[in-house]
């Protein structure tokens, strides 16, 4: 008789009965075959587990996993969901990917990825791919436009099982912030209490609980010297839970871990508020003295001599009583016209733009022909000190065709007429006033009116990043006073050249815009980046200065023996 034996594959093989005369070795072969199937299955399972372990290890080592083990390289950790593709351009500043095109391309890539079974996050991988596609479809780059993708902005690409766990919430990230800043807890009378004394009375909490509690800055011309307000807003909200935008500076709790120490004194507002009336001038002087006394008693100031402290004195008359005493600090200024080089200079200090008081020109579709006025100026004509050139140039230009050169005022109708005039002009004149700078330059940028700068001693904000010759025209004062020089120069600028500068103005406008919440590359973050560039030289100086600190602590008995 024969009976059937089931094989691992499910088939039945007829095997001889025990009384069969078939050789015994044939049954041994069958048993070996069964053993081979089992061995193959075990080896396959072991291989699968080994490969899975390698993948998980590699993924975690690249910052993709959230488990234990060694911490990933911070440069490869997930960053906020913003991917910029930048490369040097002929415009003198980094170009960025169009957000509109990026969004559309991201949606297209997302649908293609799903059809291929790739469950990637549209906020990370697709966003990055969209940026690459946007550049790759725009044509070849010139040799001097070497494309650079910052490694810290590369998204982490991982399996869908880890994407939700790895996703970092939007907001200010202390890991990716360029600058770690410690801010003193000065009483509210030095900052927000000047604006809203009822909301920030003495003895109450110093800082707003959330961003919605921040008071509005006073209007009018007070706004032009308000960088102190915008920087404080950005810093005080940097570690708040409701912060939804990325940041350049992050507020830390210890001055020992900070790159710089920020002094939240609204010095410009103090001057504007308390110096207009004789009975209030004492208040401005008193606040300055109290700031100076406070700082000199702080361990952070004593440790560095104040070199790593940041004080905003944007109005040229702000902190006038104490800036010579606190001159070791890094000042944020409008220009250097009112300071000796011992107090403030371009090597240690930061030039910040004025806040433009003319509203931004959104949806500007004007053209070379639409702007019928050749050159526009409206403001005070008679000025003292460096502003004497205004009167002289007025005499030269007042009869020239296509020139609007008139005195203005700071009333509502003055702002309205200046706004209309700048938006209807090809070029806008920036002349030195009482100091080398004025807000008129930044009003022109906001109006996309090509600035004509006649101010030989002017220092410009962010010039280490921006090439102003791409969107401004510079004229030396001695040349401008020659009859016909300015008009002939401007008339020589053809439609194509002017349109290029006009296009550039629309792109750089963000760099001169103060706002809260701040956005990447706006004026707030540009100022913080300028401050961050000073940090290495500050640390170099302090480290060098501290070489012989131990010698100062040498016991007196030892020094006596040596003598």
Coordinates of C-alpha atoms in Angstrom, one line a residue:
X1 CA 0.0 0.0 0.0
X2 CA 1.0 3.6 -0.6
X3 CA 0.1 6.5 1.6
X4 CA 0.3 10.3 1.0
X5 CA 2.7 12.8 2.7
X6 CA 1.9 16.5 2.9
X7 CA 4.8 18.8 1.8
X8 CA 5.4 22.4 3.0
X9 CA 4.1 23.7 -0.3
X10 CA 0.7 22.0 0.2
X11 CA 1.1 19.2 -2.4
X12 CA 0.8 15.5 -1.7
X13 CA 3.6 13.1 -2.5
X14 CA 3.0 9.4 -2.7
X15 CA 5.4 7.6 -0.4
X16 CA 5.9 3.9 -0.1
X17 CA 4.5 2.0 2.9
X18 CA 6.8 0.5 5.5
X19 CA 6.7 -2.8 3.7
X20 CA 7.7 -1.2 0.3
X21 CA 10.8 -2.6 -1.4
X22 CA 12.0 1.0 -2.5
X23 CA 15.4 2.0 -1.2
X24 CA 15.7 3.6 2.2
X25 CA 17.9 6.4 0.9
X26 CA 14.9 7.8 -1.2
X27 CA 13.0 8.4 2.0
X28 CA 16.1 10.2 3.5
X29 CA 16.2 12.5 0.4
X30 CA 12.6 13.4 1.1
X31 CA 13.4 14.2 4.7
X32 CA 16.3 16.4 3.7
X33 CA 14.1 18.3 1.3
X34 CA 11.6 19.0 4.1
X35 CA 14.5 20.3 6.3
X36 CA 15.8 22.6 3.5
X37 CA 12.4 24.3 3.3
X38 CA 12.4 25.0 7.0
X39 CA 16.0 26.3 6.9
X40 CA 15.2 28.6 4.0
X41 CA 12.2 30.1 5.9
X42 CA 14.3 30.7 9.0
X43 CA 17.1 32.4 7.1
X44 CA 14.6 34.6 5.2
X45 CA 13.1 35.8 8.5
X46 CA 16.5 36.6 10.0
X47 CA 17.5 38.6 6.9
X48 CA 14.3 40.7 7.0
X49 CA 14.8 41.6 10.6
X50 CA 18.5 42.4 10.0
X51 CA 17.6 44.8 7.1
X52 CA 14.9 46.5 9.1
X53 CA 17.3 47.1 12.0
X54 CA 19.9 48.7 9.7
X55 CA 17.3 51.0 8.1
X56 CA 16.1 52.1 11.5
X57 CA 19.6 52.7 12.7
X58 CA 20.5 54.7 9.6
X59 CA 17.3 56.7 9.8
X60 CA 17.8 57.6 13.5
X61 CA 21.4 58.6 12.9
X62 CA 20.2 61.1 10.3
X63 CA 17.9 62.7 12.8
X64 CA 14.7 61.0 11.6
X65 CA 13.8 58.9 14.6
X66 CA 12.6 60.0 18.0
X67 CA 14.0 57.1 20.0
X68 CA 17.0 56.7 22.2
X69 CA 20.6 56.5 21.3
X70 CA 23.0 59.4 20.5
X71 CA 21.5 62.7 19.7
X72 CA 21.4 63.7 16.0
X73 CA 23.4 66.4 14.4
X74 CA 21.5 69.7 15.0
X75 CA 22.2 70.8 11.5
X76 CA 20.2 67.8 10.2
X77 CA 17.4 68.0 12.7
X78 CA 14.0 69.0 11.4
X79 CA 13.7 72.7 10.8
X80 CA 10.7 75.0 10.7
X81 CA 8.6 74.4 7.6
X82 CA 10.2 77.1 5.5
X83 CA 12.6 76.2 2.6
X84 CA 14.4 79.0 0.8
X85 CA 16.5 78.5 -2.3
X86 CA 18.9 81.4 -2.5
X87 CA 21.8 82.2 -4.8
X88 CA 23.9 85.3 -5.5
X89 CA 22.2 87.4 -8.2
X90 CA 23.0 90.5 -10.2
X91 CA 20.4 92.3 -8.0
X92 CA 22.8 92.1 -5.0
X93 CA 20.6 90.1 -2.7
X94 CA 19.4 86.5 -2.4
X95 CA 16.5 85.6 -4.6
X96 CA 13.7 83.5 -3.1
X97 CA 11.3 81.0 -4.6
X98 CA 7.9 82.3 -5.5
X99 CA 5.4 81.3 -2.8
X100 CA 2.5 81.0 -5.3
X101 CA 4.4 78.8 -7.7
X102 CA 5.8 76.8 -4.7
X103 CA 2.3 76.1 -3.4
X104 CA 1.0 75.0 -6.8
X105 CA 4.0 72.8 -7.5
X106 CA 3.8 71.3 -4.0
X107 CA 0.2 70.2 -4.6
X108 CA 1.1 68.6 -7.9
X109 CA 4.1 66.7 -6.4
X110 CA 1.9 65.6 -3.5
X111 CA -0.6 63.9 -5.8
X112 CA 2.2 62.2 -7.8
X113 CA 3.8 61.0 -4.6
X114 CA 0.6 59.4 -3.4
X115 CA 0.1 57.6 -6.7
X116 CA 3.6 56.0 -6.2
X117 CA 2.8 55.1 -2.6
X118 CA 5.1 57.7 -1.1
X119 CA 3.5 59.1 2.0
X120 CA 5.6 62.2 2.4
X121 CA 4.6 65.4 4.3
X122 CA 3.6 68.2 2.0
X123 CA 5.0 70.6 4.5
X124 CA 8.5 69.1 4.3
X125 CA 9.7 67.0 1.4
X126 CA 7.2 68.2 -1.2
X127 CA 7.9 71.8 -0.1
X128 CA 11.6 71.3 -0.7
X129 CA 11.1 69.5 -4.0
X130 CA 8.8 72.3 -5.2
X131 CA 11.5 74.8 -4.5
X132 CA 14.0 72.8 -6.6
X133 CA 11.4 72.3 -9.4
X134 CA 10.7 76.0 -9.5
X135 CA 14.4 76.9 -10.1
X136 CA 15.0 73.9 -12.5
X137 CA 12.1 74.9 -14.7
X138 CA 13.2 78.6 -14.9
X139 CA 16.1 77.9 -17.2
X140 CA 19.8 77.5 -16.7
X141 CA 21.6 79.7 -14.2
X142 CA 24.5 81.9 -15.1
X143 CA 28.0 81.1 -13.9
X144 CA 27.9 83.8 -11.3
X145 CA 24.6 82.5 -9.9
X146 CA 25.9 79.4 -8.1
X147 CA 23.0 77.8 -6.4
X148 CA 23.3 77.3 -2.7
X149 CA 20.9 75.3 -0.5
X150 CA 21.5 75.8 3.2
X151 CA 22.0 72.5 4.9
X152 CA 20.1 73.7 7.9
X153 CA 17.0 74.1 5.8
X154 CA 16.9 70.7 4.3
X155 CA 13.8 68.7 5.4
X156 CA 14.1 65.2 6.9
X157 CA 12.8 62.6 4.6
X158 CA 11.5 59.6 6.5
X159 CA 8.7 57.0 6.4
X160 CA 5.1 58.1 7.1
X161 CA 5.1 56.3 10.4
X162 CA 7.5 58.8 11.9
X163 CA 6.4 62.0 10.0
X164 CA 3.7 63.1 12.5
X165 CA 6.0 62.4 15.5
X166 CA 8.9 64.4 14.0
X167 CA 7.0 67.4 12.8
X168 CA 8.1 70.5 14.7
X169 CA 5.3 73.0 15.4
X170 CA 5.6 76.4 13.8
X171 CA 7.1 79.2 15.8
X172 CA 10.4 80.5 17.1
X173 CA 12.8 77.6 17.5
X174 CA 15.7 78.1 20.0
X175 CA 17.8 75.5 18.1
X176 CA 17.7 77.2 14.7
X177 CA 17.7 80.9 15.9
X178 CA 20.9 82.7 14.9
X179 CA 21.1 84.7 18.1
X180 CA 20.5 83.8 21.8
X181 CA 19.6 87.0 23.6
X182 CA 19.1 87.7 27.3
X183 CA 16.8 90.6 28.1
X184 CA 16.8 92.5 31.3
X185 CA 13.6 92.8 33.2
X186 CA 13.5 96.5 33.4
X187 CA 10.4 98.0 35.0
X188 CA 7.6 98.9 32.6
X189 CA 8.2 102.6 32.8
X190 CA 11.3 102.1 30.7
X191 CA 9.3 100.5 27.8
X192 CA 5.6 99.5 27.4
X193 CA 4.6 101.7 30.4
X194 CA 5.5 104.8 28.3
X195 CA 2.9 103.7 25.7
X196 CA 0.2 102.3 27.9
X197 CA 0.7 103.2 31.6
X198 CA -2.7 101.9 32.6
X199 CA -2.0 98.5 31.1
X200 CA 1.5 98.3 32.6
X201 CA 1.3 100.1 36.0
X202 CA 4.2 100.0 38.4
X203 CA 4.4 96.9 40.5
X204 CA 2.4 94.8 38.0
X205 CA 3.8 92.2 35.6
X206 CA 6.5 93.8 33.4
X207 CA 5.8 92.0 30.2
X208 CA 2.7 91.1 28.2
X209 CA 1.3 87.6 28.8
X210 CA 0.8 87.0 25.1
X211 CA 1.3 88.9 21.9
X212 CA -2.3 90.3 21.8
X213 CA -1.5 92.3 25.0
X214 CA 1.3 94.3 23.3
X215 CA 0.2 98.0 23.0
X216 CA 0.2 99.9 19.8
X217 CA 3.1 102.3 19.2
X218 CA 2.2 106.0 18.9
X219 CA 1.5 107.3 15.4
X220 CA 2.8 110.1 13.3
X221 CA 6.5 110.9 13.2
X222 CA 7.2 109.1 16.4
X223 CA 7.0 105.9 14.4
X224 CA 10.1 106.6 12.3
X225 CA 12.4 106.0 15.3
X226 CA 10.6 102.9 16.7
X227 CA 13.1 100.0 16.1
X228 CA 13.4 99.7 19.9
X229 CA 9.7 98.8 20.0
X230 CA 9.8 96.2 17.2
X231 CA 12.9 94.5 18.5
X232 CA 11.4 94.3 22.0
X233 CA 8.2 92.8 20.6
X234 CA 10.0 90.2 18.7
X235 CA 12.2 89.2 21.6
X236 CA 9.5 89.2 24.3
X237 CA 7.3 86.9 22.2
X238 CA 10.0 84.6 21.0
X239 CA 9.4 82.0 23.7
X240 CA 5.6 82.5 24.0
X241 CA 3.5 79.4 23.2
X242 CA 1.3 81.3 20.7
X243 CA 4.3 82.4 18.6
X244 CA 3.6 81.0 15.1
X245 CA 6.4 82.6 13.0
X246 CA 10.1 81.8 12.9
X247 CA 12.7 84.1 14.4
X248 CA 16.3 85.1 14.2
X249 CA 16.7 86.0 17.9
X250 CA 15.5 83.8 20.8
X251 CA 15.2 85.0 24.4
X252 CA 17.1 82.9 26.9
X253 CA 16.8 82.9 30.7
X254 CA 20.5 83.2 31.6
X255 CA 22.9 85.8 30.5
X256 CA 25.8 83.3 30.7
X257 CA 24.3 81.3 27.8
X258 CA 23.4 84.4 25.7
X259 CA 25.3 85.8 22.7
X260 CA 24.3 89.3 23.6
X261 CA 22.3 91.1 26.3
X262 CA 19.4 93.4 25.2
X263 CA 18.5 96.5 27.2
X264 CA 14.8 97.2 26.7
X265 CA 14.8 100.9 27.1
X266 CA 12.7 102.9 24.7
X267 CA 15.2 105.7 24.5
X268 CA 13.8 107.4 21.4
X269 CA 10.3 107.4 22.7
X270 CA 11.6 108.8 26.0
X271 CA 13.2 111.7 24.2
X272 CA 10.1 112.3 22.0
X273 CA 7.6 112.0 24.9
X274 CA 9.5 113.8 27.7
X275 CA 11.6 116.4 25.9
X276 CA 8.9 118.4 24.1
X277 CA 7.9 120.2 27.3
X278 CA 10.4 121.8 29.8
X279 CA 8.6 120.3 32.8
X280 CA 9.1 116.8 31.4
X281 CA 12.7 117.0 30.4
X282 CA 13.8 116.0 33.8
X283 CA 11.9 112.7 33.4
X284 CA 14.0 111.7 30.3
X285 CA 17.3 112.5 32.1
X286 CA 16.1 110.6 35.2
X287 CA 15.3 107.4 33.2
X288 CA 18.7 107.6 31.5
X289 CA 20.5 107.9 34.9
X290 CA 18.5 105.0 36.3
X291 CA 19.4 102.8 33.3
X292 CA 23.1 103.6 33.7
X293 CA 23.0 102.9 37.4
X294 CA 21.1 99.6 36.8
X295 CA 23.6 98.4 34.2
X296 CA 26.7 99.2 36.2
X297 CA 25.4 97.0 39.0
X298 CA 24.6 94.0 36.8
X299 CA 27.0 90.9 36.8
X300 CA 26.7 90.7 33.0
X301 CA 27.9 94.2 32.5
X302 CA 30.7 93.8 35.0
X303 CA 31.8 90.6 33.4
X304 CA 32.1 92.1 29.9
X305 CA 32.4 95.8 30.5
X306 CA 29.2 96.2 28.5
X307 CA 30.7 95.1 25.2
X308 CA 28.1 92.4 24.6
X309 CA 25.1 94.7 25.5
X310 CA 22.7 96.1 22.9
X311 CA 21.1 99.5 23.4
X312 CA 18.8 101.1 20.8
X313 CA 19.4 104.8 20.5
X314 CA 17.8 105.4 17.0
X315 CA 16.8 109.0 17.5
X316 CA 20.0 111.1 17.2
X317 CA 19.1 112.9 20.5
X318 CA 18.2 109.8 22.5
X319 CA 20.3 108.7 25.5
X320 CA 22.1 112.0 25.1
X321 CA 23.1 112.2 28.8
X322 CA 24.5 108.7 29.2
X323 CA 25.6 107.3 25.8
X324 CA 29.2 108.6 26.3
X325 CA 29.3 106.6 29.7
X326 CA 27.8 103.5 28.1
X327 CA 29.8 103.7 24.9
X328 CA 31.2 100.2 25.2
X329 CA 27.8 98.8 24.3
X330 CA 26.6 98.0 20.8
X331 CA 24.3 100.8 19.8
X332 CA 21.5 100.5 17.2
X333 CA 21.4 103.9 15.4
X334 CA 20.0 105.7 12.4
X335 CA 23.3 107.2 11.5
X336 CA 26.5 108.6 13.1
X337 CA 25.9 112.3 12.5
X338 CA 25.5 113.2 16.1
X339 CA 28.2 111.1 17.7
X340 CA 31.9 111.2 18.1
X341 CA 33.7 108.1 16.8
X342 CA 34.6 107.3 20.4
X343 CA 30.9 106.9 21.3
X344 CA 29.5 105.3 18.1
X345 CA 31.1 104.0 14.9
X346 CA 30.3 101.5 12.1
X347 CA 32.8 99.0 13.4
X348 CA 31.0 98.3 16.7
X349 CA 27.4 99.5 16.1
X350 CA 24.4 98.7 13.9
X351 CA 22.6 101.0 11.4
X352 CA 18.9 100.3 11.4
X353 CA 16.4 101.7 8.9
X354 CA 13.8 104.2 9.9
X355 CA 10.2 102.9 9.9
X356 CA 8.7 104.5 6.8
X357 CA 5.6 106.6 7.6
X358 CA 4.3 106.5 4.0
X359 CA 2.2 103.4 3.6
X360 CA 3.6 100.5 1.5
X361 CA 2.6 100.5 -2.2
X362 CA 0.9 97.1 -2.5
X363 CA -0.2 95.9 -6.0
X364 CA 2.0 98.4 -7.7
X365 CA 1.4 98.0 -11.5
X366 CA 2.8 101.4 -12.5
X367 CA 5.2 101.8 -15.4
X368 CA 7.9 104.1 -16.6
X369 CA 5.3 106.1 -18.5
X370 CA 2.8 106.2 -15.7
X371 CA 5.1 108.0 -13.4
X372 CA 5.1 111.4 -15.0
X373 CA 7.2 113.3 -12.5
X374 CA 10.9 113.0 -13.1
X375 CA 12.1 113.9 -9.5
X376 CA 10.1 114.4 -6.3
X377 CA 11.0 116.1 -3.0
X378 CA 8.7 117.3 -0.3
X379 CA 9.9 118.3 3.1
X380 CA 11.7 121.0 5.1
X381 CA 14.0 123.0 2.8
X382 CA 15.8 125.0 5.4
X383 CA 17.8 122.8 7.8
X384 CA 20.8 123.3 10.0
X385 CA 24.2 121.6 10.0
X386 CA 24.5 119.0 7.2
X387 CA 21.1 120.0 5.8
X388 CA 22.4 123.2 4.3
X389 CA 22.6 121.5 0.9
X390 CA 18.8 121.4 0.7
X391 CA 18.5 125.2 0.4
X392 CA 21.4 125.3 -2.2
X393 CA 19.9 122.4 -4.3
X394 CA 16.5 124.0 -4.2
X395 CA 17.9 127.1 -5.9
X396 CA 19.4 124.9 -8.6
X397 CA 16.4 122.7 -9.3
X398 CA 13.3 124.8 -8.6
X399 CA 12.9 126.0 -12.2
X400 CA 13.7 122.7 -13.9
X401 CA 10.9 121.0 -15.8
X402 CA 9.6 117.7 -14.4
X403 CA 10.9 118.5 -10.9
X404 CA 8.7 118.7 -7.8
X405 CA 10.7 120.4 -5.1
X406 CA 8.5 121.9 -2.4
X407 CA 8.3 122.4 1.3
X408 CA 6.0 120.0 3.2
X409 CA 4.4 119.5 6.5
X410 CA 3.8 116.7 9.0
X411 CA 0.0 117.0 9.0
X412 CA -2.4 114.5 7.6
X413 CA -2.6 116.3 4.2
X414 CA 1.2 116.5 4.1
X415 CA 1.4 112.7 4.4
X416 CA -1.3 112.2 1.8
X417 CA 0.3 114.5 -0.8
X418 CA 3.7 113.0 -0.2
X419 CA 2.3 109.5 -0.8
X420 CA 0.6 110.5 -4.0
X421 CA 3.7 112.4 -5.2
X422 CA 6.1 109.6 -4.6
X423 CA 3.9 107.0 -6.3
X424 CA 3.6 109.2 -9.4
X425 CA 7.4 109.9 -9.7
X426 CA 10.3 108.0 -11.3
X427 CA 12.9 109.3 -8.8
X428 CA 12.7 110.6 -5.3
X429 CA 15.3 112.8 -3.7
X430 CA 17.0 111.9 -0.5
X431 CA 19.0 114.8 1.0
X432 CA 20.9 115.1 4.2
X433 CA 18.9 116.8 6.9
X434 CA 20.2 117.7 10.4
X435 CA 22.1 114.4 10.1
X436 CA 23.2 112.4 7.1
X437 CA 20.0 110.3 7.1
X438 CA 16.3 110.9 7.0
X439 CA 13.1 108.9 6.8
X440 CA 12.6 110.1 3.2
X441 CA 14.8 107.3 1.8
X442 CA 12.7 104.6 3.3
X443 CA 9.4 106.3 2.3
X444 CA 10.8 106.3 -1.3
X445 CA 11.6 102.5 -1.1
X446 CA 8.1 101.8 0.2
X447 CA 6.7 103.8 -2.7
X448 CA 9.0 102.0 -5.3
X449 CA 10.3 105.4 -6.3
X450 CA 14.0 105.1 -7.2
X451 CA 16.0 107.0 -4.5
X452 CA 18.5 109.6 -5.6
X453 CA 20.9 109.9 -2.6
X454 CA 22.8 113.1 -2.1
X455 CA 24.4 112.6 1.3
X456 CA 28.2 112.0 1.3
X457 CA 28.5 110.8 4.9
X458 CA 25.5 108.5 4.9
X459 CA 25.9 105.0 6.3
X460 CA 23.2 102.6 5.1
X461 CA 21.5 99.7 6.9
X462 CA 22.4 96.1 5.8
X463 CA 24.9 97.2 3.2
X464 CA 27.0 94.1 4.0
X465 CA 24.1 92.2 2.3
X466 CA 22.5 94.7 0.0
X467 CA 24.0 96.4 -3.1
X468 CA 22.2 99.7 -3.1
X469 CA 23.4 100.6 -6.5
X470 CA 20.9 98.1 -7.9
X471 CA 18.0 100.2 -6.8
X472 CA 19.4 103.7 -5.9
X473 CA 21.4 106.4 -7.6
X474 CA 24.2 108.1 -5.7
X475 CA 25.3 111.7 -6.5
X476 CA 28.1 113.6 -4.7
X477 CA 27.0 116.9 -3.2
X478 CA 29.6 118.9 -5.2
X479 CA 28.3 117.4 -8.5
X480 CA 24.6 117.8 -7.6
X481 CA 25.1 121.6 -7.1
X482 CA 26.3 122.0 -10.7
X483 CA 23.6 123.5 -12.9
X484 CA 21.9 120.8 -15.0
X485 CA 23.9 117.8 -13.6
X486 CA 21.1 116.0 -11.7
X487 CA 18.5 116.5 -14.5
X488 CA 20.8 115.3 -17.2
X489 CA 21.8 112.3 -15.2
X490 CA 18.3 111.2 -14.5
X491 CA 17.1 111.8 -18.1
X492 CA 19.9 109.5 -19.2
X493 CA 18.3 106.5 -17.4
X494 CA 16.3 104.7 -20.0
X495 CA 13.1 102.7 -19.6
X496 CA 14.8 99.3 -19.2
X497 CA 17.3 100.5 -16.6
X498 CA 14.6 102.2 -14.6
X499 CA 12.3 99.2 -14.8
X500 CA 15.0 96.9 -13.4
X501 CA 15.5 99.2 -10.4
X502 CA 11.8 99.5 -9.9
X503 CA 11.5 95.7 -9.9
X504 CA 14.3 95.4 -7.4
X505 CA 12.7 98.0 -5.1
X506 CA 9.6 95.8 -4.9
X507 CA 11.7 92.8 -3.9
X508 CA 13.9 94.5 -1.3
X509 CA 11.0 96.5 0.2
X510 CA 10.4 93.7 2.8
X511 CA 13.9 94.3 4.2
X512 CA 12.9 97.8 5.3
X513 CA 9.5 96.8 6.8
X514 CA 9.0 96.6 10.6
X515 CA 6.1 94.5 11.7
X516 CA 4.8 92.2 14.4
X517 CA 4.8 89.3 14.2
X518 CA 8.0 89.5 12.3
X519 CA 8.6 87.6 9.1
X520 CA 11.9 86.1 7.7
X521 CA 14.0 88.8 6.1
X522 CA 11.9 91.8 7.2
X523 CA 13.5 94.8 9.0
X524 CA 13.3 93.2 12.4
X525 CA 15.1 90.0 11.4
X526 CA 17.6 91.9 9.3
X527 CA 18.6 94.0 12.3
X528 CA 19.0 90.9 14.4
X529 CA 21.2 89.3 11.7
X530 CA 23.4 92.4 11.6
X531 CA 23.8 92.1 15.4
X532 CA 24.7 88.5 15.1
X533 CA 27.5 89.3 12.7
X534 CA 29.1 91.4 15.4
X535 CA 29.1 88.6 17.9
X536 CA 32.4 86.8 16.8
X537 CA 34.4 90.1 17.0
X538 CA 32.9 90.8 20.4
X539 CA 33.8 87.3 21.7
X540 CA 37.3 87.6 20.1
X541 CA 37.9 90.9 21.9
X542 CA 36.6 89.6 25.3
X543 CA 38.6 86.4 25.1
X544 CA 41.7 88.3 24.3
X545 CA 41.1 90.7 27.1
X546 CA 40.7 87.9 29.6
X547 CA 44.0 86.3 28.9
X548 CA 45.6 87.7 32.1
X549 CA 42.6 87.7 34.4
X550 CA 44.2 85.1 36.5
X551 CA 47.3 87.3 37.0
X552 CA 45.1 89.9 38.5
X553 CA 44.0 87.4 41.1
X554 CA 47.6 86.4 42.0
X555 CA 48.2 86.5 45.8
X556 CA 49.8 89.7 47.0
X557 CA 52.5 87.7 48.9
X558 CA 53.7 86.1 45.7
X559 CA 54.0 89.5 43.9
X560 CA 55.9 90.8 46.9
X561 CA 58.4 88.0 46.7
X562 CA 58.9 88.5 43.0
X563 CA 59.7 92.2 43.6

